[in-house]
PDB file of C-alpha atoms and ligand atoms in Angstrom:
ATOM      1  CA  MET A  24     114.290 -52.160 145.312  1.00  0.00           C
ATOM      2  CA  GLY A  25     113.149 -48.447 145.693  1.00  0.00           C
ATOM      3  CA  LEU A  26     112.895 -45.807 148.253  1.00  0.00           C
ATOM      4  CA  SER A  27     109.675 -45.062 149.617  1.00  0.00           C
ATOM      5  CA  PHE A  28     108.656 -41.635 150.938  1.00  0.00           C
ATOM      6  CA  THR A  29     104.893 -42.372 150.803  1.00  0.00           C
ATOM      7  CA  SER A  30     104.325 -44.138 154.158  1.00  0.00           C
ATOM      8  CA  LEU A  31     106.084 -42.056 156.611  1.00  0.00           C
ATOM      9  CA  ALA A  32     103.092 -41.555 159.067  1.00  0.00           C
ATOM     10  CA  PRO A  33     103.257 -38.714 161.509  1.00  0.00           C
ATOM     11  CA  GLU A  34     104.463 -39.512 165.082  1.00  0.00           C
ATOM     12  CA  SER A  35     103.832 -37.603 168.225  1.00  0.00           C
ATOM     13  CA  GLY A  36     105.445 -33.823 168.280  1.00  0.00           C
ATOM     14  CA  GLU A  37     105.827 -30.844 166.100  1.00  0.00           C
ATOM     15  CA  PHE A  38     108.733 -31.815 164.095  1.00  0.00           C
ATOM     16  CA  ASP A  39     108.738 -35.607 164.949  1.00  0.00           C
ATOM     17  CA  SER A  40     107.299 -36.644 161.536  1.00  0.00           C
ATOM     18  CA  PRO A  41     109.460 -37.062 158.649  1.00  0.00           C
ATOM     19  CA  ASP A  42     107.108 -35.316 156.652  1.00  0.00           C
ATOM     20  CA  ALA A  43     106.832 -32.423 159.170  1.00  0.00           C
ATOM     21  CA  ILE A  44     110.687 -32.201 159.086  1.00  0.00           C
ATOM     22  CA  ARG A  45     111.038 -32.230 155.472  1.00  0.00           C
ATOM     23  CA  GLN A  46     108.307 -29.435 155.115  1.00  0.00           C
ATOM     24  CA  ALA A  47     110.134 -27.285 157.672  1.00  0.00           C
ATOM     25  CA  VAL A  48     113.480 -27.785 155.945  1.00  0.00           C
ATOM     26  CA  GLU A  49     111.806 -26.699 152.579  1.00  0.00           C
ATOM     27  CA  ARG A  50     110.510 -23.664 154.451  1.00  0.00           C
ATOM     28  CA  ARG A  51     113.771 -22.650 155.935  1.00  0.00           C
ATOM     29  CA  LEU A  52     115.425 -23.327 152.445  1.00  0.00           C
ATOM     30  CA  GLY A  53     112.937 -20.851 151.029  1.00  0.00           C
ATOM     31  CA  LYS A  54     113.597 -18.444 153.839  1.00  0.00           C
ATOM     32  CA  LEU A  55     117.574 -18.519 153.457  1.00  0.00           C
ATOM     33  CA  LEU A  56     117.160 -18.019 149.771  1.00  0.00           C
ATOM     34  CA  SER A  57     114.579 -15.329 150.074  1.00  0.00           C
ATOM     35  CA  ASP A  58     116.731 -12.517 148.454  1.00  0.00           C
ATOM     36  CA  THR A  59     117.654 -14.806 145.757  1.00  0.00           C
ATOM     37  CA  GLN A  60     113.861 -15.533 144.998  1.00  0.00           C
ATOM     38  CA  GLU A  61     113.441 -11.787 144.741  1.00  0.00           C
ATOM     39  CA  SER A  62     116.182 -11.359 142.313  1.00  0.00           C
ATOM     40  CA  HIS A  63     115.470 -11.882 138.796  1.00  0.00           C
ATOM     41  CA  ASP A  64     118.838 -12.398 137.096  1.00  0.00           C
ATOM     42  CA  PRO A  65     119.447 -15.965 135.582  1.00  0.00           C
ATOM     43  CA  VAL A  66     121.900 -17.242 138.265  1.00  0.00           C
ATOM     44  CA  SER A  67     119.454 -16.478 141.252  1.00  0.00           C
ATOM     45  CA  GLN A  68     116.567 -18.045 138.997  1.00  0.00           C
ATOM     46  CA  ALA A  69     118.602 -21.279 138.265  1.00  0.00           C
ATOM     47  CA  ILE A  70     119.629 -21.322 142.165  1.00  0.00           C
ATOM     48  CA  CYS A  71     115.872 -21.263 142.790  1.00  0.00           C
ATOM     49  CA  SER A  72     114.836 -23.678 140.245  1.00  0.00           C
ATOM     50  CA  SER A  73     117.453 -26.329 141.422  1.00  0.00           C
ATOM     51  CA  VAL A  74     116.811 -26.027 145.091  1.00  0.00           C
ATOM     52  CA  LEU A  75     113.330 -25.101 145.706  1.00  0.00           C
ATOM     53  CA  VAL A  76     111.714 -27.874 143.686  1.00  0.00           C
ATOM     54  CA  PRO A  77     110.921 -31.228 145.178  1.00  0.00           C
ATOM     55  CA  GLY A  78     113.598 -33.304 146.397  1.00  0.00           C
ATOM     56  CA  LYS A  79     113.652 -36.242 148.953  1.00  0.00           C
ATOM     57  CA  ARG A  80     115.802 -33.906 151.365  1.00  0.00           C
ATOM     58  CA  ILE A  81     117.184 -37.373 152.768  1.00  0.00           C
ATOM     59  CA  ARG A  82     120.485 -35.480 154.222  1.00  0.00           C
ATOM     60  CA  PRO A  83     118.499 -32.819 156.151  1.00  0.00           C
ATOM     61  CA  LEU A  84     115.927 -35.155 157.370  1.00  0.00           C
ATOM     62  CA  LEU A  85     118.808 -37.608 158.789  1.00  0.00           C
ATOM     63  CA  LEU A  86     120.548 -34.595 160.311  1.00  0.00           C
ATOM     64  CA  VAL A  87     117.408 -33.177 162.111  1.00  0.00           C
ATOM     65  CA  LEU A  88     116.204 -36.719 163.176  1.00  0.00           C
ATOM     66  CA  ALA A  89     119.577 -37.721 164.374  1.00  0.00           C
ATOM     67  CA  ALA A  90     120.011 -34.608 166.527  1.00  0.00           C
ATOM     68  CA  ARG A  91     116.305 -34.411 167.781  1.00  0.00           C
ATOM     69  CA  GLU A  92     116.588 -37.994 168.994  1.00  0.00           C
ATOM     70  CA  LEU A  93     119.592 -36.972 171.023  1.00  0.00           C
ATOM     71  CA  GLY A  94     117.378 -34.304 172.626  1.00  0.00           C
ATOM     72  CA  CYS A  95     118.843 -31.389 170.618  1.00  0.00           C
ATOM     73  CA  ARG A  96     115.878 -29.031 169.437  1.00  0.00           C
ATOM     74  CA  VAL A  97     117.610 -25.919 168.418  1.00  0.00           C
ATOM     75  CA  PRO A  98     116.109 -24.143 165.267  1.00  0.00           C
ATOM     76  CA  ALA A  99     119.771 -24.097 163.800  1.00  0.00           C
ATOM     77  CA  LEU A 100     119.357 -27.668 162.702  1.00  0.00           C
ATOM     78  CA  PHE A 101     117.084 -26.671 159.903  1.00  0.00           C
ATOM     79  CA  ASP A 102     119.880 -24.201 158.849  1.00  0.00           C
ATOM     80  CA  LEU A 103     122.472 -27.096 158.936  1.00  0.00           C
ATOM     81  CA  GLY A 104     120.217 -29.327 157.022  1.00  0.00           C
ATOM     82  CA  SER A 105     119.612 -26.455 154.446  1.00  0.00           C
ATOM     83  CA  ALA A 106     123.271 -25.979 154.135  1.00  0.00           C
ATOM     84  CA  VAL A 107     124.128 -29.535 153.334  1.00  0.00           C
ATOM     85  CA  GLU A 108     120.876 -29.673 150.788  1.00  0.00           C
ATOM     86  CA  MET A 109     122.614 -26.644 149.027  1.00  0.00           C
ATOM     87  CA  ILE A 110     125.715 -28.377 148.665  1.00  0.00           C
ATOM     88  CA  HIS A 111     124.055 -31.629 147.660  1.00  0.00           C
ATOM     89  CA  THR A 112     121.962 -29.579 144.945  1.00  0.00           C
ATOM     90  CA  ALA A 113     125.069 -28.005 143.716  1.00  0.00           C
ATOM     91  CA  SER A 114     126.930 -31.182 143.285  1.00  0.00           C
ATOM     92  CA  LEU A 115     123.930 -32.399 141.067  1.00  0.00           C
ATOM     93  CA  ILE A 116     123.981 -29.382 138.893  1.00  0.00           C
ATOM     94  CA  LEU A 117     127.715 -29.856 138.357  1.00  0.00           C
ATOM     95  CA  ASP A 118     127.171 -33.684 137.798  1.00  0.00           C
ATOM     96  CA  ASP A 119     124.469 -33.066 135.257  1.00  0.00           C
ATOM     97  CA  LEU A 120     126.661 -30.983 133.043  1.00  0.00           C
ATOM     98  CA  PRO A 121     127.572 -31.911 129.352  1.00  0.00           C
ATOM     99  CA  CYS A 122     131.505 -32.443 130.480  1.00  0.00           C
ATOM    100  CA  MET A 123     130.195 -34.763 133.639  1.00  0.00           C
ATOM    101  CA  ASP A 124     127.110 -37.134 133.028  1.00  0.00           C
ATOM    102  CA  ASN A 125     125.490 -34.712 130.487  1.00  0.00           C
ATOM    103  CA  ALA A 126     121.963 -35.404 131.826  1.00  0.00           C
ATOM    104  CA  SER A 127     118.817 -33.932 130.473  1.00  0.00           C
ATOM    105  CA  MET A 128     116.384 -34.314 133.333  1.00  0.00           C
ATOM    106  CA  ARG A 129     116.850 -33.736 137.135  1.00  0.00           C
ATOM    107  CA  ARG A 130     114.077 -33.777 139.750  1.00  0.00           C
ATOM    108  CA  GLY A 131     111.354 -34.261 137.123  1.00  0.00           C
ATOM    109  CA  ARG A 132     112.505 -31.185 135.208  1.00  0.00           C
ATOM    110  CA  PRO A 133     115.099 -30.281 132.456  1.00  0.00           C
ATOM    111  CA  THR A 134     118.531 -29.848 134.172  1.00  0.00           C
ATOM    112  CA  ILE A 135     119.703 -26.499 135.166  1.00  0.00           C
ATOM    113  CA  HIS A 136     122.331 -26.135 132.068  1.00  0.00           C
ATOM    114  CA  ARG A 137     119.609 -27.116 129.750  1.00  0.00           C
ATOM    115  CA  GLN A 138     116.970 -24.406 131.464  1.00  0.00           C
ATOM    116  CA  TYR A 139     119.647 -21.599 131.862  1.00  0.00           C
ATOM    117  CA  GLY A 140     122.966 -22.486 130.073  1.00  0.00           C
ATOM    118  CA  GLU A 141     126.269 -24.047 131.132  1.00  0.00           C
ATOM    119  CA  ASP A 142     127.787 -20.564 132.047  1.00  0.00           C
ATOM    120  CA  VAL A 143     124.843 -19.803 134.467  1.00  0.00           C
ATOM    121  CA  ALA A 144     124.665 -23.414 135.755  1.00  0.00           C
ATOM    122  CA  MET A 145     128.356 -23.238 136.792  1.00  0.00           C
ATOM    123  CA  LEU A 146     128.054 -19.922 138.405  1.00  0.00           C
ATOM    124  CA  ALA A 147     124.854 -21.278 140.325  1.00  0.00           C
ATOM    125  CA  VAL A 148     127.014 -23.998 141.797  1.00  0.00           C
ATOM    126  CA  VAL A 149     129.497 -21.563 142.968  1.00  0.00           C
ATOM    127  CA  ALA A 150     126.978 -19.310 144.508  1.00  0.00           C
ATOM    128  CA  LEU A 151     125.267 -22.344 146.167  1.00  0.00           C
ATOM    129  CA  LEU A 152     128.583 -23.512 147.701  1.00  0.00           C
ATOM    130  CA  SER A 153     129.427 -20.142 149.062  1.00  0.00           C
ATOM    131  CA  ARG A 154     125.588 -19.797 150.512  1.00  0.00           C
ATOM    132  CA  ALA A 155     125.844 -22.940 152.230  1.00  0.00           C
ATOM    133  CA  LEU A 156     129.050 -22.015 154.058  1.00  0.00           C
ATOM    134  CA  GLY A 157     127.552 -18.588 154.784  1.00  0.00           C
ATOM    135  CA  VAL A 158     124.609 -20.123 156.212  1.00  0.00           C
ATOM    136  CA  VAL A 159     126.765 -22.007 158.907  1.00  0.00           C
ATOM    137  CA  SER A 160     128.972 -19.012 159.668  1.00  0.00           C
ATOM    138  CA  ASP A 161     125.765 -16.664 160.165  1.00  0.00           C
ATOM    139  CA  LEU A 162     124.325 -19.053 162.813  1.00  0.00           C
ATOM    140  CA  SER A 163     124.968 -16.631 165.727  1.00  0.00           C
ATOM    141  CA  ALA A 164     122.985 -18.923 167.955  1.00  0.00           C
ATOM    142  CA  LEU A 165     125.917 -21.594 167.895  1.00  0.00           C
ATOM    143  CA  PRO A 166     129.362 -20.680 169.479  1.00  0.00           C
ATOM    144  CA  ALA A 167     131.955 -19.289 166.870  1.00  0.00           C
ATOM    145  CA  GLY A 168     134.149 -22.240 167.610  1.00  0.00           C
ATOM    146  CA  GLN A 169     131.413 -24.816 166.586  1.00  0.00           C
ATOM    147  CA  ARG A 170     130.883 -22.993 163.494  1.00  0.00           C
ATOM    148  CA  ALA A 171     134.307 -22.859 162.630  1.00  0.00           C
ATOM    149  CA  VAL A 172     134.709 -26.566 163.005  1.00  0.00           C
ATOM    150  CA  MET A 173     131.433 -27.242 161.017  1.00  0.00           C
ATOM    151  CA  ILE A 174     132.614 -25.205 157.967  1.00  0.00           C
ATOM    152  CA  SER A 175     135.999 -26.983 158.052  1.00  0.00           C
ATOM    153  CA  GLN A 176     134.162 -30.301 158.194  1.00  0.00           C
ATOM    154  CA  LEU A 177     131.740 -29.373 155.144  1.00  0.00           C
ATOM    155  CA  SER A 178     134.635 -27.905 153.161  1.00  0.00           C
ATOM    156  CA  ARG A 179     136.721 -31.056 153.609  1.00  0.00           C
ATOM    157  CA  ALA A 180     133.382 -33.026 152.534  1.00  0.00           C
ATOM    158  CA  VAL A 181     133.352 -31.255 149.315  1.00  0.00           C
ATOM    159  CA  GLY A 182     136.977 -31.343 148.453  1.00  0.00           C
ATOM    160  CA  THR A 183     139.560 -33.560 147.064  1.00  0.00           C
ATOM    161  CA  GLN A 184     139.310 -36.169 149.671  1.00  0.00           C
ATOM    162  CA  GLY A 185     135.393 -35.845 149.350  1.00  0.00           C
ATOM    163  CA  LEU A 186     132.686 -35.326 146.616  1.00  0.00           C
ATOM    164  CA  VAL A 187     135.321 -33.934 144.260  1.00  0.00           C
ATOM    165  CA  LYS A 188     137.373 -37.231 144.411  1.00  0.00           C
ATOM    166  CA  GLY A 189     134.250 -39.166 144.139  1.00  0.00           C
ATOM    167  CA  GLN A 190     133.169 -37.680 140.947  1.00  0.00           C
ATOM    168  CA  TYR A 191     136.679 -37.487 139.389  1.00  0.00           C
ATOM    169  CA  GLU A 192     136.860 -41.396 139.859  1.00  0.00           C
ATOM    170  CA  ASP A 193     133.277 -41.811 138.619  1.00  0.00           C
ATOM    171  CA  LEU A 194     134.116 -39.940 135.466  1.00  0.00           C
ATOM    172  CA  HIS A 195     137.808 -41.269 134.889  1.00  0.00           C
ATOM    173  CA  GLU A 196     137.902 -44.787 136.512  1.00  0.00           C
ATOM    174  CA  ALA A 197     134.419 -45.751 136.079  1.00  0.00           C
ATOM    175  CA  GLN A 198     135.003 -47.151 132.405  1.00  0.00           C
ATOM    176  CA  LYS A 199     138.082 -49.395 133.206  1.00  0.00           C
ATOM    177  CA  PRO A 200     138.005 -52.648 134.846  1.00  0.00           C
ATOM    178  CA  ARG A 201     137.311 -52.245 138.656  1.00  0.00           C
ATOM    179  CA  SER A 202     137.189 -54.078 141.757  1.00  0.00           C
ATOM    180  CA  VAL A 203     134.120 -54.224 143.962  1.00  0.00           C
ATOM    181  CA  ALA A 204     136.197 -52.471 146.633  1.00  0.00           C
ATOM    182  CA  ASP A 205     137.208 -49.985 144.180  1.00  0.00           C
ATOM    183  CA  VAL A 206     133.653 -48.833 143.307  1.00  0.00           C
ATOM    184  CA  MET A 207     132.847 -48.938 146.861  1.00  0.00           C
ATOM    185  CA  VAL A 208     135.531 -46.270 147.571  1.00  0.00           C
ATOM    186  CA  THR A 209     134.185 -44.111 144.770  1.00  0.00           C
ATOM    187  CA  ASN A 210     130.552 -44.506 146.305  1.00  0.00           C
ATOM    188  CA  ARG A 211     132.167 -43.411 149.803  1.00  0.00           C
ATOM    189  CA  HIS A 212     133.515 -40.330 148.359  1.00  0.00           C
ATOM    190  CA  LYS A 213     130.736 -39.480 146.138  1.00  0.00           C
ATOM    191  CA  THR A 214     127.616 -40.294 148.357  1.00  0.00           C
ATOM    192  CA  GLY A 215     128.915 -41.459 151.759  1.00  0.00           C
ATOM    193  CA  VAL A 216     130.669 -38.448 152.488  1.00  0.00           C
ATOM    194  CA  LEU A 217     127.944 -36.086 152.652  1.00  0.00           C
ATOM    195  CA  PHE A 218     125.903 -38.361 154.663  1.00  0.00           C
ATOM    196  CA  GLN A 219     128.941 -38.500 157.190  1.00  0.00           C
ATOM    197  CA  VAL A 220     129.286 -34.837 157.315  1.00  0.00           C
ATOM    198  CA  SER A 221     125.771 -34.477 157.936  1.00  0.00           C
ATOM    199  CA  MET A 222     126.243 -36.718 161.098  1.00  0.00           C
ATOM    200  CA  GLN A 223     129.401 -34.924 162.134  1.00  0.00           C
ATOM    201  CA  LEU A 224     127.414 -31.444 162.386  1.00  0.00           C
ATOM    202  CA  VAL A 225     125.164 -33.456 164.632  1.00  0.00           C
ATOM    203  CA  ALA A 226     128.083 -34.597 166.855  1.00  0.00           C
ATOM    204  CA  VAL A 227     129.169 -31.064 166.841  1.00  0.00           C
ATOM    205  CA  VAL A 228     125.737 -29.440 167.922  1.00  0.00           C
ATOM    206  CA  THR A 229     124.920 -32.140 170.367  1.00  0.00           C
ATOM    207  CA  GLY A 230     128.345 -32.336 171.820  1.00  0.00           C
ATOM    208  CA  ILE A 231     128.156 -36.266 172.013  1.00  0.00           C
ATOM    209  CA  ASP A 232     131.309 -38.095 172.992  1.00  0.00           C
ATOM    210  CA  ARG A 233     134.151 -39.507 170.402  1.00  0.00           C
ATOM    211  CA  ALA A 234     132.668 -43.230 170.512  1.00  0.00           C
ATOM    212  CA  ALA A 235     128.953 -42.187 169.618  1.00  0.00           C
ATOM    213  CA  THR A 236     130.598 -39.720 167.009  1.00  0.00           C
ATOM    214  CA  GLU A 237     132.353 -42.578 165.460  1.00  0.00           C
ATOM    215  CA  SER A 238     129.255 -44.707 165.530  1.00  0.00           C
ATOM    216  CA  LEU A 239     127.154 -41.889 163.847  1.00  0.00           C
ATOM    217  CA  GLU A 240     129.899 -41.786 160.963  1.00  0.00           C
ATOM    218  CA  ARG A 241     129.951 -45.382 160.597  1.00  0.00           C
ATOM    219  CA  PHE A 242     126.111 -45.531 160.255  1.00  0.00           C
ATOM    220  CA  ALA A 243     126.322 -42.666 157.818  1.00  0.00           C
ATOM    221  CA  LEU A 244     128.961 -44.475 155.598  1.00  0.00           C
ATOM    222  CA  ALA A 245     127.004 -47.733 155.475  1.00  0.00           C
ATOM    223  CA  LEU A 246     123.818 -45.898 154.762  1.00  0.00           C
ATOM    224  CA  GLY A 247     125.631 -43.892 152.136  1.00  0.00           C
ATOM    225  CA  GLN A 248     126.678 -47.168 150.596  1.00  0.00           C
ATOM    226  CA  ALA A 249     123.258 -48.366 150.687  1.00  0.00           C
ATOM    227  CA  TYR A 250     121.730 -45.183 149.245  1.00  0.00           C
ATOM    228  CA  GLN A 251     123.931 -45.241 146.206  1.00  0.00           C
ATOM    229  CA  LEU A 252     123.203 -49.011 145.596  1.00  0.00           C
ATOM    230  CA  CYS A 253     119.578 -48.227 145.534  1.00  0.00           C
ATOM    231  CA  ASP A 254     120.256 -45.165 143.111  1.00  0.00           C
ATOM    232  CA  ASP A 255     122.283 -47.667 140.931  1.00  0.00           C
ATOM    233  CA  LEU A 256     119.200 -49.952 140.909  1.00  0.00           C
ATOM    234  CA  GLY A 257     117.013 -47.084 139.957  1.00  0.00           C
ATOM    235  CA  ASP A 258     118.933 -46.196 136.652  1.00  0.00           C
ATOM    236  CA  GLY A 259     116.514 -47.887 134.436  1.00  0.00           C
ATOM    237  CA  ASP A 260     113.439 -46.757 136.471  1.00  0.00           C
ATOM    238  CA  ALA A 261     111.499 -43.711 134.720  1.00  0.00           C
ATOM    239  CA  THR A 262     109.711 -42.575 137.552  1.00  0.00           C
ATOM    240  CA  GLN A 263     112.918 -41.236 139.350  1.00  0.00           C
ATOM    241  CA  GLY A 264     112.652 -37.711 137.650  1.00  0.00           C
ATOM    242  CA  LYS A 265     116.019 -38.104 135.984  1.00  0.00           C
ATOM    243  CA  ASP A 266     117.539 -39.620 132.900  1.00  0.00           C
ATOM    244  CA  ILE A 267     117.375 -43.590 132.462  1.00  0.00           C
ATOM    245  CA  ASP A 268     120.042 -45.794 131.612  1.00  0.00           C
ATOM    246  CA  GLN A 269     122.905 -43.150 132.623  1.00  0.00           C
ATOM    247  CA  ASP A 270     124.992 -45.666 134.074  1.00  0.00           C
ATOM    248  CA  GLN A 271     124.978 -48.269 131.049  1.00  0.00           C
ATOM    249  CA  ASP A 272     128.684 -48.002 130.529  1.00  0.00           C
ATOM    250  CA  LYS A 273     129.865 -47.426 133.850  1.00  0.00           C
ATOM    251  CA  ALA A 274     131.505 -49.859 136.333  1.00  0.00           C
ATOM    252  CA  THR A 275     128.706 -49.698 139.022  1.00  0.00           C
ATOM    253  CA  LEU A 276     128.042 -52.633 141.157  1.00  0.00           C
ATOM    254  CA  VAL A 277     124.598 -53.394 139.419  1.00  0.00           C
ATOM    255  CA  ASN A 278     126.638 -53.609 136.099  1.00  0.00           C
ATOM    256  CA  LEU A 279     129.652 -55.622 137.880  1.00  0.00           C
ATOM    257  CA  LEU A 280     127.789 -58.110 140.090  1.00  0.00           C
ATOM    258  CA  GLY A 281     124.112 -57.960 138.912  1.00  0.00           C
ATOM    259  CA  ALA A 282     120.786 -56.629 140.563  1.00  0.00           C
ATOM    260  CA  GLN A 283     120.315 -59.773 142.903  1.00  0.00           C
ATOM    261  CA  GLU A 284     123.689 -59.487 144.453  1.00  0.00           C
ATOM    262  CA  VAL A 285     123.405 -55.876 144.829  1.00  0.00           C
ATOM    263  CA  ARG A 286     120.200 -56.200 146.744  1.00  0.00           C
ATOM    264  CA  ARG A 287     121.988 -58.537 148.968  1.00  0.00           C
ATOM    265  CA  LEU A 288     124.705 -56.096 149.532  1.00  0.00           C
ATOM    266  CA  LEU A 289     122.324 -53.349 149.927  1.00  0.00           C
ATOM    267  CA  ASN A 290     120.759 -55.328 152.879  1.00  0.00           C
ATOM    268  CA  GLU A 291     124.125 -55.993 154.445  1.00  0.00           C
ATOM    269  CA  GLN A 292     124.942 -52.455 154.340  1.00  0.00           C
ATOM    270  CA  LEU A 293     121.437 -51.419 155.777  1.00  0.00           C
ATOM    271  CA  GLU A 294     122.048 -53.961 158.584  1.00  0.00           C
ATOM    272  CA  GLU A 295     125.524 -52.405 159.465  1.00  0.00           C
ATOM    273  CA  ALA A 296     123.996 -49.161 159.473  1.00  0.00           C
ATOM    274  CA  ASP A 297     121.396 -50.063 161.826  1.00  0.00           C
ATOM    275  CA  ARG A 298     124.029 -51.721 164.023  1.00  0.00           C
ATOM    276  CA  HIS A 299     125.802 -48.593 164.367  1.00  0.00           C
ATOM    277  CA  LEU A 300     122.498 -46.690 165.245  1.00  0.00           C
ATOM    278  CA  SER A 301     121.836 -49.089 168.096  1.00  0.00           C
ATOM    279  CA  ALA A 302     125.111 -48.229 169.533  1.00  0.00           C
ATOM    280  CA  VAL A 303     123.956 -44.621 169.933  1.00  0.00           C
ATOM    281  CA  TYR A 304     120.249 -44.941 170.222  1.00  0.00           C
ATOM    282  CA  GLY A 305     119.528 -48.268 171.550  1.00  0.00           C
ATOM    283  CA  GLU A 306     117.558 -51.097 169.638  1.00  0.00           C
ATOM    284  CA  ARG A 307     114.414 -49.068 168.729  1.00  0.00           C
ATOM    285  CA  SER A 308     114.901 -45.555 167.605  1.00  0.00           C
ATOM    286  CA  ALA A 309     112.627 -43.296 165.459  1.00  0.00           C
ATOM    287  CA  LEU A 310     115.725 -42.956 163.071  1.00  0.00           C
ATOM    288  CA  SER A 311     115.902 -46.787 162.796  1.00  0.00           C
ATOM    289  CA  GLY A 312     112.075 -46.793 162.109  1.00  0.00           C
ATOM    290  CA  PHE A 313     112.409 -44.220 159.507  1.00  0.00           C
ATOM    291  CA  LEU A 314     115.046 -46.114 157.610  1.00  0.00           C
ATOM    292  CA  LYS A 315     112.950 -49.345 157.816  1.00  0.00           C
ATOM    293  CA  LYS A 316     110.093 -47.419 156.123  1.00  0.00           C
ATOM    294  CA  LEU A 317     112.452 -45.741 153.657  1.00  0.00           C
ATOM    295  CA  PHE A 318     113.903 -49.008 152.375  1.00  0.00           C
ATOM    296  CA  PRO A 319     110.797 -51.169 152.427  1.00  0.00           C
ATOM    297  CA  LEU A 320     111.627 -54.285 150.478  1.00  0.00           C
ATOM    298  CA  SER A 321     114.737 -54.730 152.638  1.00  0.00           C
TER     299      SER A 321
HETATM  300  C1  GRG B   9     129.978 -30.317 145.811  1.00  0.00           C
HETATM  301  C2  GRG B   9     129.539 -28.719 143.821  1.00  0.00           C
HETATM  302  C3  GRG B   9     130.092 -30.265 144.290  1.00  0.00           C
HETATM  303  C4  GRG B   9     130.683 -30.789 143.437  1.00  0.00           C
HETATM  304  C5  GRG B   9     131.407 -31.810 143.843  1.00  0.00           C
HETATM  305  C6  GRG B   9     130.015 -32.978 141.055  1.00  0.00           C
HETATM  306  C7  GRG B   9     130.471 -33.570 142.097  1.00  0.00           C
HETATM  307  C8  GRG B   9     131.750 -32.994 142.997  1.00  0.00           C
HETATM  308  C9  GRG B   9     129.951 -34.409 142.618  1.00  0.00           C
HETATM  309  C10 GRG B   9     128.658 -35.303 142.268  1.00  0.00           C
HETATM  310  C11 GRG B   9     128.254 -36.558 143.013  1.00  0.00           C
HETATM  311  C12 GRG B   9     127.034 -37.170 142.838  1.00  0.00           C
HETATM  312  C13 GRG B   9     126.262 -36.634 141.727  1.00  0.00           C
HETATM  313  C14 GRG B   9     126.640 -38.050 143.785  1.00  0.00           C
HETATM  314  C15 GRG B   9     125.286 -38.746 143.529  1.00  0.00           C
HETATM  315  C16 GRG B   9     124.586 -38.962 144.893  1.00  0.00           C
HETATM  316  C17 GRG B   9     123.103 -39.255 144.658  1.00  0.00           C
HETATM  317  C18 GRG B   9     123.114 -40.615 145.247  1.00  0.00           C
HETATM  318  C19 GRG B   9     122.402 -38.440 144.175  1.00  0.00           C
HETATM  319  C20 GRG B   9     120.833 -38.518 144.293  1.00  0.00           C
HETATM  320  O1  GRG B   9     120.317 -37.964 145.382  1.00  0.00           O
HETATM  321  P1  GRG B   9     118.903 -38.158 146.021  1.00  0.00           P
HETATM  322  O2  GRG B   9     118.216 -39.235 145.574  1.00  0.00           O
HETATM  323  O3  GRG B   9     118.327 -37.055 144.869  1.00  0.00           O
HETATM  324  O4  GRG B   9     118.941 -37.686 147.565  1.00  0.00           O
HETATM  325  P2  GRG B   9     117.254 -35.729 145.211  1.00  0.00           P
HETATM  326  O5  GRG B   9     117.208 -35.239 143.997  1.00  0.00           O
HETATM  327  O6  GRG B   9     115.951 -36.456 146.025  1.00  0.00           O
HETATM  328  O7  GRG B   9     117.936 -34.968 146.177  1.00  0.00           O
END
């Protein structure tokens, strides 16, 4: 089961098709990194080589779609999506390092440390994280209080209760015998939390109430589980633009349960994600339609 980004047909409106949103996010990323693009030092080049290459941009896409469907159309959405994408890209550079997953290919190209060296890759990670927070703090169109909350949410998502925790568990626990529940906790931290914070940003910028915020967060966490399962199922797939069989020695759910059971679990998580989405948007939402196209075989 793979993700399908090919059949996301345009709908009505300027940014209402996922493809149009993805292109707008990529333009915004380019603009936010325009100084970096003009600099020719290796760290700046590494940042551009990692961020400004084609990626699925799923996190900013979800953020923009979720907010627009709540009637919020402020240009700041693209900055928020770009900030999340910068954090995501920083995490990929770090994850690929020899002391972590020791990967050689990412997004169809040699990994950043293979192109620029480990020192440059690590500096690019630090610069990208700090740029991401700077993008949010510079959003003068949003009230300062909202920006402060968003920065706090993003810093928590990265930290020792978020991506860092998930990555540590992935590196140090994944070779030990683990239960399905243990692996799902790791997946929540390493993947779900960045989806969750994207929805937290939507909640802040749109001002939705607590119940709707919780539904969006639950939606994001279920989708994060589904997305990670899909990623694990694609581990042997050479068309993904990254190393294959990277997870062979890890306690992923595919290795624990087998592909067929993981597909069942994936569908379960997608159904749960859709249930939480309906609580906010009703039965037929653009976001739900987008996800049905994204996970075509489910
Ligand atoms: C935040 C810098 C920083 C570090 C935190 C290294 C680390 C600690 C976390 C890494 C966690 C990790 C690699 C999770 C994998 C998540 C995942 C499913 C990645 C693939 O995402 P896609 O498919 O990739 O969206 P593209 O390339 O399309 O963006």
